[in-house]
N, CA, C and O of each residue as an XYZ file, in Angstrom:
788
protein
N       0.894     -0.882      0.037
C       0.615     -0.339      0.594
C       0.700      1.180     -0.022
O       0.210      1.827     -0.948
N       1.555      1.339      0.985
C       2.435      2.729      1.179
C       3.554      3.052     -0.889
O       3.712      4.113     -1.493
N       3.961      1.814     -1.228
C       4.594      2.246     -2.526
C       3.521      2.988     -3.045
O       3.512      4.173     -3.378
N       2.133      1.713     -3.093
C       1.313      2.746     -4.155
C       1.070      3.846     -3.794
O       0.862      4.524     -4.800
N       0.906      4.836     -2.282
C       1.125      5.984     -1.487
C       2.042      6.821     -2.708
O       1.776      7.754     -3.465
N       2.971      6.172     -2.527
C       4.376      7.236     -2.917
C       4.273      7.216     -4.817
O       4.467      8.001     -5.746
N       3.999      6.303     -4.686
C       3.857      6.725     -6.673
C       2.345      7.654     -6.952
O       2.149      8.711     -7.551
N       1.709      7.008     -6.448
C       0.388      7.974     -6.831
C       0.249      9.422     -6.517
O      -0.539     10.156     -7.113
N       1.277      9.925     -5.273
C       1.251     11.091     -4.750
C       2.502     12.104     -5.850
O       2.806     13.296     -5.831
N       2.895     11.107     -6.596
C       3.649     11.224     -7.635
C       3.343     11.825     -9.028
O       3.680     12.949     -9.402
N       2.745     11.026     -9.644
C       1.746     11.185    -10.657
C       1.322     12.299    -10.977
O       1.836     12.879    -11.934
N       0.055     12.999    -10.099
C      -0.125     14.846    -10.467
C       0.581     15.108    -11.064
O       0.457     15.296    -12.274
N       1.673     15.222    -10.351
C       3.516     16.502    -10.670
C       3.673     15.946    -12.282
O       3.745     16.681    -13.267
N       3.700     14.732    -12.284
C       4.337     14.000    -13.457
C       3.377     14.964    -14.250
O       3.929     15.895    -14.838
N       1.907     14.846    -14.346
C       1.220     14.525    -15.504
C       0.842     16.150    -15.931
O       0.172     16.557    -16.880
N       1.608     16.973    -14.751
C       1.333     18.048    -14.082
C       2.288     18.771    -15.162
O       1.759     19.590    -15.913
N       3.343     18.572    -15.250
C       4.791     19.028    -16.016
C       4.753     18.914    -17.208
O       5.356     19.692    -17.947
N       3.902     17.731    -17.720
C       3.701     17.183    -19.067
C       2.245     18.017    -19.832
O       1.897     17.943    -21.010
N       1.715     18.647    -18.918
C       1.063     19.585    -19.294
C       1.582     20.430    -20.079
O       1.597     20.384    -21.309
N       2.031     21.243    -19.373
C       2.765     22.576    -19.298
C       3.984     22.568    -20.345
O       4.423     23.580    -20.891
N       4.500     21.142    -20.553
C       5.214     21.316    -21.166
C       4.634     21.329    -22.689
O       5.278     22.095    -23.405
N       3.700     20.740    -23.265
C       2.929     20.540    -23.978
C       2.613     22.110    -24.741
O       3.011     22.578    -25.808
N       1.555     22.757    -23.475
C       1.694     24.477    -23.539
C       2.620     25.055    -23.950
O       2.355     26.047    -24.628
N       3.812     24.774    -23.775
C       5.062     25.310    -23.913
C       5.230     24.938    -25.772
O       5.061     25.663    -26.752
N       5.542     23.807    -25.668
C       5.004     22.507    -26.935
C       4.872     24.503    -28.485
O       5.460     25.271    -29.248
N       3.500     24.056    -27.773
C       2.498     24.168    -28.839
C       2.245     26.454    -28.815
O       1.729     27.173    -29.671
N       2.717     26.729    -27.819
C       2.940     28.359    -27.807
C       3.778     28.247    -28.686
O       3.392     28.504    -29.826
N       5.303     27.801    -28.478
C       6.439     27.896    -29.006
C       5.855     27.681    -31.681
O       6.035     28.239    -32.764
N       5.249     26.588    -31.084
C       4.626     26.501    -32.853
C       3.697     27.936    -32.625
O       4.097     29.027    -32.218
N       2.801     27.670    -32.892
C       1.921     29.550    -32.759
C       2.939     30.398    -32.995
O       2.872     30.713    -34.183
N       4.189     31.126    -32.272
C       4.520     31.981    -32.112
C       5.692     32.067    -33.521
O       6.091     33.046    -34.153
N       5.895     31.114    -33.610
C       6.911     30.509    -35.454
C       5.851     30.814    -36.416
O       6.304     31.482    -37.345
N       4.416     30.525    -36.541
C       3.517     30.470    -37.499
C       3.681     31.819    -37.503
O       4.578     32.251    -38.226
N       2.839     32.821    -36.681
C       3.209     34.414    -36.694
C       4.408     35.016    -37.317
O       4.676     35.773    -38.250
N       5.027     34.331    -36.369
C       7.168     34.795    -37.610
C       6.659     34.933    -38.254
O       5.969     35.953    -38.252
N       6.605     34.177    -39.130
C       6.375     33.346    -40.510
C       5.573     33.962    -41.695
O       5.820     34.069    -42.896
N       4.443     34.356    -40.851
C       3.317     35.243    -41.820
C       3.623     36.732    -41.689
O       3.253     37.351    -42.686
N       4.272     37.590    -40.614
C       4.605     38.600    -40.939
C       6.012     38.872    -42.096
O       6.366     39.804    -42.818
N       6.301     38.097    -41.920
C       7.842     37.921    -43.290
C       7.561     37.515    -44.551
O       8.340     37.684    -45.489
N       6.502     36.991    -44.640
C       6.474     36.049    -45.322
C       4.277     36.887    -46.400
O       3.718     36.516    -47.432
N       4.015     37.637    -45.686
C       2.489     38.036    -45.894
C       2.464     39.433    -45.836
O       2.321     40.158    -44.852
N       2.722     39.902    -47.755
C       3.212     41.659    -47.037
C       1.895     42.388    -47.294
O       1.063     42.175    -48.176
N       1.902     43.504    -46.095
C       1.043     44.419    -45.895
C       0.243     44.191    -44.976
O      -0.794     44.821    -44.768
N       0.925     42.687    -43.956
C       0.100     41.956    -42.650
C       0.367     43.532    -41.611
O      -0.342     44.363    -41.043
N       1.890     43.258    -41.830
C       2.269     44.650    -40.553
C       1.446     46.247    -40.774
O       1.422     47.083    -39.871
N       0.985     46.400    -41.751
C       0.151     47.492    -41.963
C      -1.189     47.293    -41.714
O      -1.892     48.297    -41.602
N      -1.699     46.171    -41.601
C      -2.554     45.992    -41.434
C      -4.093     46.054    -42.535
O      -5.291     46.166    -42.275
N      -3.368     45.927    -43.733
C      -3.907     46.035    -45.358
C      -4.137     44.360    -46.046
O      -4.978     43.959    -46.850
N      -3.044     43.656    -45.368
C      -3.802     42.384    -45.312
C      -3.789     41.049    -44.298
O      -2.923     41.096    -43.423
N      -4.677     39.831    -44.317
C      -5.627     39.576    -44.325
C      -4.447     38.315    -43.525
O      -3.733     37.710    -44.324
N      -4.294     37.989    -42.101
C      -3.695     36.388    -41.973
C      -4.695     35.350    -41.994
O      -5.916     35.375    -41.841
N      -3.704     34.251    -42.266
C      -4.059     32.871    -42.375
C      -4.453     32.280    -40.775
O      -4.002     31.230    -40.317
N      -5.206     33.020    -40.200
C      -6.140     32.012    -39.343
C      -6.123     31.083    -39.116
O      -5.970     30.743    -37.943
N      -6.285     30.081    -40.224
C      -6.941     29.167    -40.599
C      -5.826     28.329    -40.134
O      -5.825     27.625    -39.124
N      -4.803     28.496    -41.055
C      -3.286     28.092    -40.039
C      -2.836     28.328    -38.851
O      -1.977     27.612    -38.335
N      -3.448     29.540    -38.167
C      -3.567     28.771    -36.997
C      -4.369     28.153    -35.874
O      -3.968     27.971    -34.725
N      -5.308     27.919    -36.263
C      -6.359     27.382    -35.735
C      -5.578     26.163    -36.206
O      -4.796     25.731    -35.359
N      -5.612     25.530    -37.328
C      -5.144     24.059    -37.193
C      -3.586     24.011    -35.858
O      -3.729     23.197    -34.946
N      -2.839     24.494    -35.859
C      -1.842     24.835    -35.351
C      -1.920     24.078    -34.069
O      -1.522     22.975    -33.695
N      -2.563     25.045    -33.542
C      -3.786     24.814    -31.884
C      -3.910     23.575    -32.159
O      -2.960     22.813    -31.978
N      -5.621     22.949    -32.858
C      -5.797     21.380    -32.779
C      -5.396     20.918    -33.149
O      -6.115     19.955    -33.414
N      -3.843     20.702    -33.765
C      -3.275     19.477    -34.179
C      -2.370     19.659    -32.536
O      -2.152     18.858    -31.627
N      -2.102     20.766    -32.693
C      -0.827     20.589    -31.199
C      -1.954     19.988    -29.720
O      -1.386     19.771    -28.650
N      -3.078     19.832    -29.795
C      -4.005     19.585    -28.278
C      -3.713     18.869    -28.840
O      -2.507     18.629    -28.789
N      -4.611     17.977    -29.811
C      -4.560     16.303    -30.095
C      -2.949     15.833    -29.405
O      -2.714     15.337    -28.303
N      -2.287     16.093    -30.181
C      -1.044     15.286    -29.702
C      -0.177     14.839    -28.578
O       0.449     13.825    -28.266
N      -0.428     16.137    -28.059
C      -0.035     17.114    -27.100
C      -0.129     15.798    -25.919
O       0.614     15.556    -24.967
N      -1.344     15.089    -26.409
C      -2.481     15.433    -25.397
C      -1.912     13.158    -25.179
O      -2.307     12.617    -24.146
N      -1.363     12.573    -25.867
C      -1.228     11.224    -25.779
C      -0.603     10.715    -25.227
O      -0.690      9.496    -25.081
N       0.458     11.586    -24.588
C       1.486     11.001    -23.704
C       0.871     11.024    -21.853
O       0.921     10.223    -20.920
N       0.340     12.373    -22.051
C      -0.324     12.391    -20.235
C      -1.878     11.761    -20.341
O      -2.696     12.031    -19.463
N      -2.100     11.208    -21.072
C      -3.632     10.382    -21.343
C      -2.690      8.991    -21.497
O      -2.933      8.306    -20.504
N      -2.104      8.587    -22.012
C      -1.441      7.205    -21.379
C      -0.571      6.603    -20.323
O      -0.040      5.537    -20.011
N      -0.726      8.032    -19.876
C       0.897      8.206    -18.069
C      -1.096      7.551    -17.592
O      -1.232      6.332    -17.485
N      -2.398      8.482    -17.368
C      -3.370      8.193    -16.831
C      -4.350      6.685    -16.805
O      -5.066      6.055    -16.026
N      -3.893      6.621    -18.056
C      -5.031      4.691    -18.617
C      -4.108      3.926    -18.493
O      -4.384      2.730    -18.392
N      -3.192      4.203    -18.471
C      -1.752      2.937    -18.244
C      -1.346      2.468    -16.932
O      -0.931      1.326    -16.737
N      -1.467      3.359    -16.028
C      -0.907      3.298    -14.617
C      -1.475      2.892    -14.063
O      -0.752      2.178    -13.370
N      -3.150      2.679    -13.548
C      -3.922      2.181    -13.444
C      -3.932     -0.061    -13.133
O      -3.969     -0.907    -12.239
N      -3.854      0.127    -14.978
C      -3.729     -0.925    -15.102
C      -2.771     -1.758    -15.047
O      -3.046     -2.949    -14.907
N      -1.006     -1.202    -15.173
C       0.319     -1.578    -14.514
C       0.407     -1.852    -13.257
O       0.586     -2.994    -12.835
N       0.262     -0.611    -12.380
C       0.364     -1.723    -10.683
C      -0.874     -2.152    -10.537
O      -0.806     -2.856     -9.529
N      -2.371     -2.173    -11.055
C      -3.334     -3.905    -10.322
C      -2.959     -5.049    -11.043
O      -3.442     -6.147    -10.765
N      -1.697     -4.810    -12.434
C      -1.470     -6.347    -12.724
C      -1.092     -6.974    -12.239
O      -1.381     -8.134    -11.948
N       0.348     -5.770    -11.842
C       1.664     -5.961    -11.264
C       1.666     -6.041    -10.014
O       2.655     -6.751     -9.830
N       1.289     -5.830     -9.107
C       1.140     -4.854     -8.058
C       0.360     -5.680     -7.366
O       0.775     -6.529     -6.577
N      -1.400     -5.340     -7.781
C      -2.141     -5.807     -6.584
C      -3.323     -5.133     -6.750
O      -3.439     -4.344     -7.688
N      -4.090     -5.300     -6.085
C      -5.290     -4.437     -5.694
C      -4.590     -3.643     -4.325
O      -4.480     -2.463     -4.658
N      -4.265     -3.760     -3.436
C      -3.936     -3.393     -2.528
C      -3.087     -2.089     -2.978
O      -3.452     -1.118     -2.316
N      -2.119     -1.790     -3.855
C      -1.066     -1.240     -3.937
C      -1.462     -0.520     -4.766
O      -0.817      0.520     -4.901
N      -2.624     -0.726     -5.642
C      -3.369     -0.316     -6.412
C      -4.282      1.034     -5.962
O      -4.456      2.093     -6.565
N      -4.857      0.506     -4.494
C      -5.497      1.433     -3.484
C      -4.649      2.750     -2.792
O      -4.992      3.916     -2.596
N      -3.768      2.236     -2.600
C      -2.582      3.210     -2.093
C      -2.664      4.127     -3.254
O      -3.199      5.235     -3.235
N      -2.057      3.536     -4.318
C      -1.689      4.601     -5.572
C      -3.229      5.302     -6.139
O      -2.878      5.702     -7.249
N      -4.454      5.606     -6.029
C      -5.753      6.171     -5.225
C      -5.390      6.989     -4.798
O      -5.356      8.136     -5.242
N      -4.961      6.505     -3.641
C      -5.187      7.582     -2.611
C      -4.047      8.891     -2.683
O      -3.992     10.076     -2.353
N      -3.061      7.700     -3.438
C      -2.047      8.811     -2.871
C      -2.269     10.329     -4.303
O      -2.257     11.554     -4.185
N      -2.432      9.484     -5.414
C      -3.102     10.236     -6.351
C      -3.824     11.132     -5.712
O      -3.170     12.168     -5.592
N      -5.523     11.255     -4.959
C      -6.604     12.177     -5.200
C      -5.623     13.184     -3.536
O      -5.765     14.362     -3.208
N      -5.051     12.495     -3.116
C      -4.760     13.186     -2.125
C      -3.579     14.208     -2.560
O      -3.598     15.173     -1.796
N      -2.710     14.300     -3.391
C      -1.319     14.721     -3.708
C      -2.651     15.466     -5.092
O      -2.903     16.586     -4.647
N      -3.219     15.334     -6.007
C      -3.903     15.850     -6.767
C      -4.629     16.985     -6.310
O      -4.581     18.074     -6.882
N      -5.401     16.719     -5.140
C      -6.014     18.230     -5.249
C      -5.675     18.939     -4.383
O      -6.548     19.735     -4.037
N      -4.223     19.030     -3.567
C      -3.569     20.345     -3.389
C      -3.009     20.466     -3.944
O      -2.188     21.315     -3.600
N      -2.775     19.841     -5.340
C      -1.708     20.444     -6.974
C      -3.069     21.241     -7.735
O      -3.003     22.386     -8.183
N      -3.765     20.751     -7.757
C      -4.992     21.046     -8.499
C      -5.347     22.988     -7.499
O      -4.695     23.987     -7.805
N      -6.166     22.991     -6.694
C      -6.489     24.584     -6.146
C      -5.159     24.872     -5.904
O      -5.143     26.061     -6.221
N      -3.635     24.508     -5.440
C      -2.624     24.919     -5.723
C      -2.141     26.189     -6.936
O      -1.941     27.402     -6.888
N      -2.084     24.802     -8.310
C      -2.072     25.073     -9.220
C      -3.182     26.493    -10.235
O      -2.782     26.952    -11.305
N      -4.566     26.947     -9.551
C      -5.395     27.264     -9.755
C      -5.175     28.722     -9.401
O      -5.181     29.606    -10.258
N      -4.978     28.946     -8.091
C      -5.259     29.601     -6.807
C      -4.035     29.959     -7.294
O      -4.014     31.052     -6.729
N      -2.661     29.914     -8.076
C      -1.341     30.756     -7.391
C      -1.456     30.834    -10.054
O      -0.692     31.515    -10.739
N      -2.181     30.253    -10.411
C      -2.113     30.934    -11.751
C      -2.708     32.441    -11.908
O      -2.387     33.388    -12.627
N      -3.757     32.239    -10.880
C      -4.593     32.799    -10.816
C      -4.391     34.567    -10.523
O      -4.723     35.551    -11.184
N      -3.747     34.413     -9.324
C      -3.339     35.125     -8.747
C      -1.150     36.155    -10.228
O      -0.674     37.190    -10.694
N      -0.993     35.026    -10.120
C       0.229     35.747    -11.689
C      -0.785     36.806    -12.418
O      -0.450     37.990    -12.454
N      -2.183     36.329    -13.075
C      -2.838     36.432    -13.857
C      -3.102     38.143    -13.671
O      -2.730     39.055    -14.408
N      -3.707     38.181    -12.693
C      -4.878     38.996    -12.013
C      -3.303     40.215    -11.200
O      -3.516     41.386    -10.885
N      -2.142     39.648    -11.068
C      -1.119     40.523    -10.982
C      -0.530     40.936    -12.333
O       0.675     41.144    -12.187
N      -0.851     41.094    -13.344
C      -0.117     41.348    -14.282
C      -1.691     42.410    -14.821
O      -1.579     42.899    -15.946
N      -2.855     42.681    -14.159
C      -4.172     43.310    -14.949
C      -3.684     43.507    -14.173
O      -2.559     43.097    -14.458
N      -3.650     43.860    -13.307
C      -4.177     44.550    -11.859
C      -2.779     46.085    -12.462
O      -3.183     47.074    -13.074
N      -1.284     45.892    -12.099
C      -0.432     46.579    -13.452
C      -0.156     47.836    -14.386
O       0.459     48.902    -14.354
N      -1.375     46.726    -15.661
C      -1.640     46.793    -16.082
C      -3.174     48.403    -16.059
O      -3.207     49.489    -16.638
N      -3.973     47.840    -15.272
C      -5.188     48.953    -14.829
C      -4.704     50.058    -14.595
O      -5.094     51.115    -15.091
N      -3.565     49.884    -13.606
C      -3.069     51.783    -12.737
C      -4.400     52.296    -12.274
O      -4.726     53.475    -12.410
N      -4.926     51.664    -11.893
C      -5.806     52.765    -11.443
C      -5.546     53.143    -10.136
O      -5.574     54.328     -9.806
N      -5.207     51.936     -9.091
C      -4.796     51.750     -7.987
C      -3.176     52.993     -7.574
O      -2.101     53.000     -8.173
N      -3.528     53.728     -6.590
C      -1.881     53.995     -6.325
C      -0.961     53.532     -5.815
O      -0.017     54.320     -5.781
N      -0.708     52.277     -5.236
C      -0.045     51.391     -5.104
C       0.363     50.409     -6.906
O       1.403     49.760     -7.020
N      -0.480     50.503     -7.856
C      -0.094     50.128     -9.067
C       0.199     51.352     -9.702
O       0.623     51.188    -10.846
N       0.092     52.783     -9.255
C       0.740     53.558    -10.201
C       2.295     53.445     -9.577
O       3.323     53.137    -10.180
N       2.113     53.806     -8.138
C       4.173     53.216     -7.899
C       4.474     52.526     -8.380
O       5.352     52.750     -9.213
N       4.046     51.406     -8.230
C       4.946     49.945     -8.881
C       5.613     50.014    -10.892
O       6.404     49.274    -11.478
N       4.648     51.518    -11.493
C       4.973     51.310    -12.548
C       3.990     50.243    -13.938
O       3.916     49.020    -14.051
N       3.316     51.458    -14.879
C       2.946     50.866    -15.524
C       3.319     50.245    -16.408
O       4.454     49.823    -16.188
N       2.688     49.777    -17.925
C       2.846     49.007    -18.903
C       4.361     49.814    -19.311
O       4.678     51.003    -19.299
N       5.195     48.413    -19.710
C       6.632     49.012    -19.541
C       7.644     49.367    -18.684
O       8.842     49.647    -18.726
N       6.612     49.241    -17.771
C       8.029     48.987    -16.185
C       8.246     47.598    -16.523
O       7.806     46.750    -17.298
N       9.675     47.808    -15.019
C      10.583     46.542    -15.105
C       9.108     45.357    -13.848
O       9.002     44.148    -13.638
N       8.449     46.367    -13.451
C       7.228     45.444    -12.650
C       6.120     44.938    -13.578
O       5.704     43.794    -13.395
N       5.548     45.778    -14.672
C       5.221     45.402    -15.786
C       5.878     44.469    -16.580
O       4.913     44.019    -17.197
N       7.109     43.700    -17.108
C       7.130     42.844    -17.962
C       7.475     41.644    -16.956
O       7.124     40.511    -17.289
N       8.236     41.866    -15.577
C       8.210     40.404    -14.903
C       6.716     40.045    -14.563
O       6.612     38.888    -14.972
N       5.496     40.423    -14.029
C       4.120     40.213    -13.804
C       3.577     39.749    -15.316
O       2.437     39.286    -15.298
N       4.318     39.816    -16.799
C       3.849     39.645    -18.024
C       4.239     38.156    -17.840
O       3.517     37.248    -18.252
N       5.571     37.920    -17.117
C       6.931     36.531    -16.994
C       5.724     35.914    -16.038
O       5.171     34.893    -16.446
N       5.406     36.346    -15.103
C       4.849     35.530    -14.559
C       3.253     35.183    -14.681
O       2.778     34.290    -13.979
N       2.471     35.902    -15.570
C       1.426     35.183    -16.436
C       1.603     34.351    -17.099
O       0.739     33.497    -17.297
N       3.068     34.322    -17.793
C       2.919     33.238    -18.579
C       3.278     31.378    -18.071
O       3.264     30.300    -18.665
N       3.535     31.784    -16.842
C       3.697     30.757    -16.230
C       1.853     30.447    -15.696
O       1.030     29.569    -15.956
N       1.850     31.399    -15.055
C       0.353     31.247    -14.714
C      -1.207     30.768    -15.822
O      -2.035     29.873    -15.653
N      -1.087     31.760    -16.866
C      -2.225     31.024    -17.387
C      -1.782     29.382    -17.978
O      -2.758     29.095    -18.672
N      -0.787     28.164    -18.043
C      -0.839     27.508    -17.986
C      -1.387     26.359    -16.907
O      -1.864     25.224    -16.914
N      -0.942     27.564    -15.837
C      -1.426     26.815    -14.183
C      -2.554     27.055    -14.234
O      -3.359     26.123    -14.242
N      -2.961     28.315    -14.282
C      -4.927     28.227    -13.764
C      -6.043     27.167    -15.148
O      -7.038     26.457    -14.999
N      -5.283     27.531    -16.309
C      -6.282     26.416    -17.913
C      -6.262     25.610    -17.937
O      -7.163     24.931    -18.431
N      -4.724     24.937    -17.169
C      -4.331     23.733    -18.313
C      -4.480     22.606    -17.250
O      -5.325     21.711    -17.209
N      -3.288     22.913    -16.268
C      -3.023     22.133    -15.239
C      -3.919     21.619    -14.305
O      -4.006     20.411    -14.088
N      -5.048     23.036    -13.354
C      -5.041     22.757    -12.754
C      -6.837     21.850    -12.896
O      -7.167     20.810    -12.326
N      -7.820     22.851    -13.995
C      -8.620     21.984    -14.414
C      -8.287     19.873    -14.559
O      -8.792     18.816    -14.180
N      -7.528     20.208    -15.081
C      -6.758     18.912    -15.754
C      -6.431     17.324    -14.617
O      -6.823     16.158    -14.644
N      -5.387     18.251    -13.598
C      -5.601     17.170    -12.345
C      -7.111     16.831    -12.027
O      -7.250     16.239    -10.956
N      -8.284     17.083    -12.741
C      -9.390     16.901    -11.612
C      -9.319     15.447    -12.735
O      -9.051     14.364    -12.216
N      -9.561     15.511    -14.188
C      -9.356     14.413    -15.327
C      -8.882     13.257    -14.514
O      -9.517     12.211    -14.383
N      -7.624     13.537    -13.931
C      -6.292     12.325    -13.528
C      -7.153     12.120    -11.992
O      -6.678     12.781    -11.069
N      -7.904     11.590    -11.790
C      -8.360     11.614    -10.777
C      -9.369     10.987    -10.935
O      -9.500      9.807    -10.610
N     -10.378     11.811    -11.549
C     -11.598     10.895    -12.082
C     -11.107      9.749    -11.973
O     -10.919      8.950    -11.056
N     -10.721      9.843    -14.314
C     -10.094      8.933    -15.223
C      -9.690      7.116    -14.162
O     -10.129      5.966    -14.165
N      -8.401      8.081    -13.266
C      -7.617      6.451    -12.539
C      -8.321      5.737    -11.358
O      -7.941      4.788    -10.672
N      -9.926      6.775    -11.310
C     -10.609      6.465    -10.349
C     -11.452      5.261    -10.962
O     -11.516      4.148    -10.440
N     -11.933      5.544    -11.854
C     -12.924      4.444    -13.080
C     -12.455      3.860    -13.205
O     -12.732      2.710    -12.865
N     -11.481      4.168    -13.736
C     -10.620      2.682    -14.247
C     -10.874      1.636    -13.210
O     -11.509      0.584    -13.143
N     -10.104      2.370    -12.419
C      -9.113      0.802    -11.358
C     -10.719      0.612    -10.704
O     -10.921     -0.596    -10.827
N     -11.536      1.023    -10.284
C     -12.667      0.632     -9.546
C     -13.188     -0.261    -10.799
O     -13.415     -1.393    -10.370
N     -13.456     -0.172    -12.156
C     -14.779     -1.445    -13.085
C     -13.266     -2.570    -13.045
O     -13.504     -3.772    -13.163
N     -12.108     -2.227    -12.916
C     -10.651     -3.065    -13.521
C     -10.685     -3.631    -12.453
O      -9.496     -3.881    -12.257
N     -11.402     -4.125    -11.366
C     -10.308     -4.381     -9.217
C     -11.402     -5.516     -9.343
O     -12.241     -5.146     -8.522
N     -11.654     -6.148     -9.647
C     -12.815     -7.267     -9.350
C     -11.478     -8.078    -10.738
O     -10.790     -9.036    -10.386
N     -11.381     -7.640    -11.817
C     -10.427     -8.433    -12.693
C      -9.042     -8.808    -11.621
O      -8.658     -9.779    -10.969
N      -8.637     -7.557    -11.862
C      -7.022     -7.526    -11.175
C      -7.795     -8.566     -9.677
O      -7.355     -9.711     -9.781
N      -8.616     -8.463     -8.608
C      -8.305     -8.909     -7.594
C      -8.578    -11.194     -8.012
O      -8.200    -12.202     -7.414
N      -9.363    -10.963     -9.243
C      -9.182    -12.536     -9.791
C      -8.672    -12.864    -10.077
O      -8.899    -14.069     -9.965
N      -7.033    -12.544    -10.980
C      -6.232    -12.744    -12.141
C      -5.319    -12.683    -10.568
O      -5.662    -13.625     -9.853
N      -4.696    -12.155    -10.186
C      -3.122    -11.283     -9.826
C      -2.942    -11.607     -8.201
O      -1.904    -11.777     -7.562
N      -4.717    -11.638     -7.645
C      -4.673    -11.795     -5.842
C      -4.044    -10.366     -5.643
O      -3.418     -9.837     -6.561
N      -4.267     -9.599     -4.117
C      -4.145     -9.231     -3.188
C      -3.037     -7.981     -4.046
O      -3.175     -6.809     -4.396
N      -1.629     -9.290     -4.139
C       0.060     -8.293     -4.039
C      -0.200     -8.727     -5.513
O       0.501     -7.942     -6.152
N      -0.556     -9.194     -6.017
C      -0.238     -9.230     -7.369
C       1.243    -10.048     -8.027
O       1.698    -10.940     -7.311
N       1.985     -9.749     -9.369
C       2.226    -10.507     -9.975
C       3.661    -10.043     -8.431
O       3.632    -10.608     -7.337
N       4.421     -9.257     -8.709
C       5.193     -8.775     -7.007
C       5.123     -8.792     -6.017
O       6.179     -8.603     -5.413
N       4.229     -8.957     -5.440
C       4.254     -8.543     -4.046
C       3.701    -10.027     -3.672
O       4.012    -10.609     -2.633
N       2.483    -10.772     -5.075
C       1.782    -11.897     -4.720
C       2.744    -13.064     -3.531
O       2.245    -14.003     -2.910
N       4.200    -12.621     -3.501
C       4.966    -14.164     -3.668
C       5.098    -14.222     -1.868
O       5.313    -15.192     -1.141
N       4.822    -12.440     -1.451
C       4.739    -12.277      0.009
C       3.408    -12.594      1.029
O       3.229    -12.476      2.241
N       2.780    -12.943      0.172
C       0.570    -13.110      0.381
C       1.236    -14.635      1.615
O       2.240    -15.310      1.389
N       0.375    -14.774      2.730
C       0.096    -15.769      3.751
C      -0.203    -17.031      3.139
O      -0.468    -18.010      3.837
């Protein structure tokens, strides 16, 4: 059970890291396309020509589908591997670890991402005396807030909400397959089965 708890507690962090990396890859592909269009479509910078919006949507859609294969496989295959090789007790530990760790990480990601986003908006608005003292757009504080928002947006829009799916999907898959695991591999599974009484 304890080994399952450790692996389960690690899974949300691994999943979150994969999602953040995927967002970065998709954003970089979009930036490259925008640069390409500005360089090759004459009049785009002046506003006399239209951008190729279809290509940008295509990049976004393709990236979102391709980049979710690995995180999806992580979520779907982990309960199968743990249930088959380590048994139902380890699987229960995996689910408990993923639940506790995932809830904490989801709340933390959503709140901290929202805080970074709001900090940038606060500085840009410049309505408050404190915001004016910090400096408006173009100041060092604004530059730092933009960098923070670059990290904050994927946290609050991708990692935080997606951890809910990780928890639910792993739990439902495990509950559906638990009778199979117990019947075929026993409580201890292939690895820990030799330690059963």
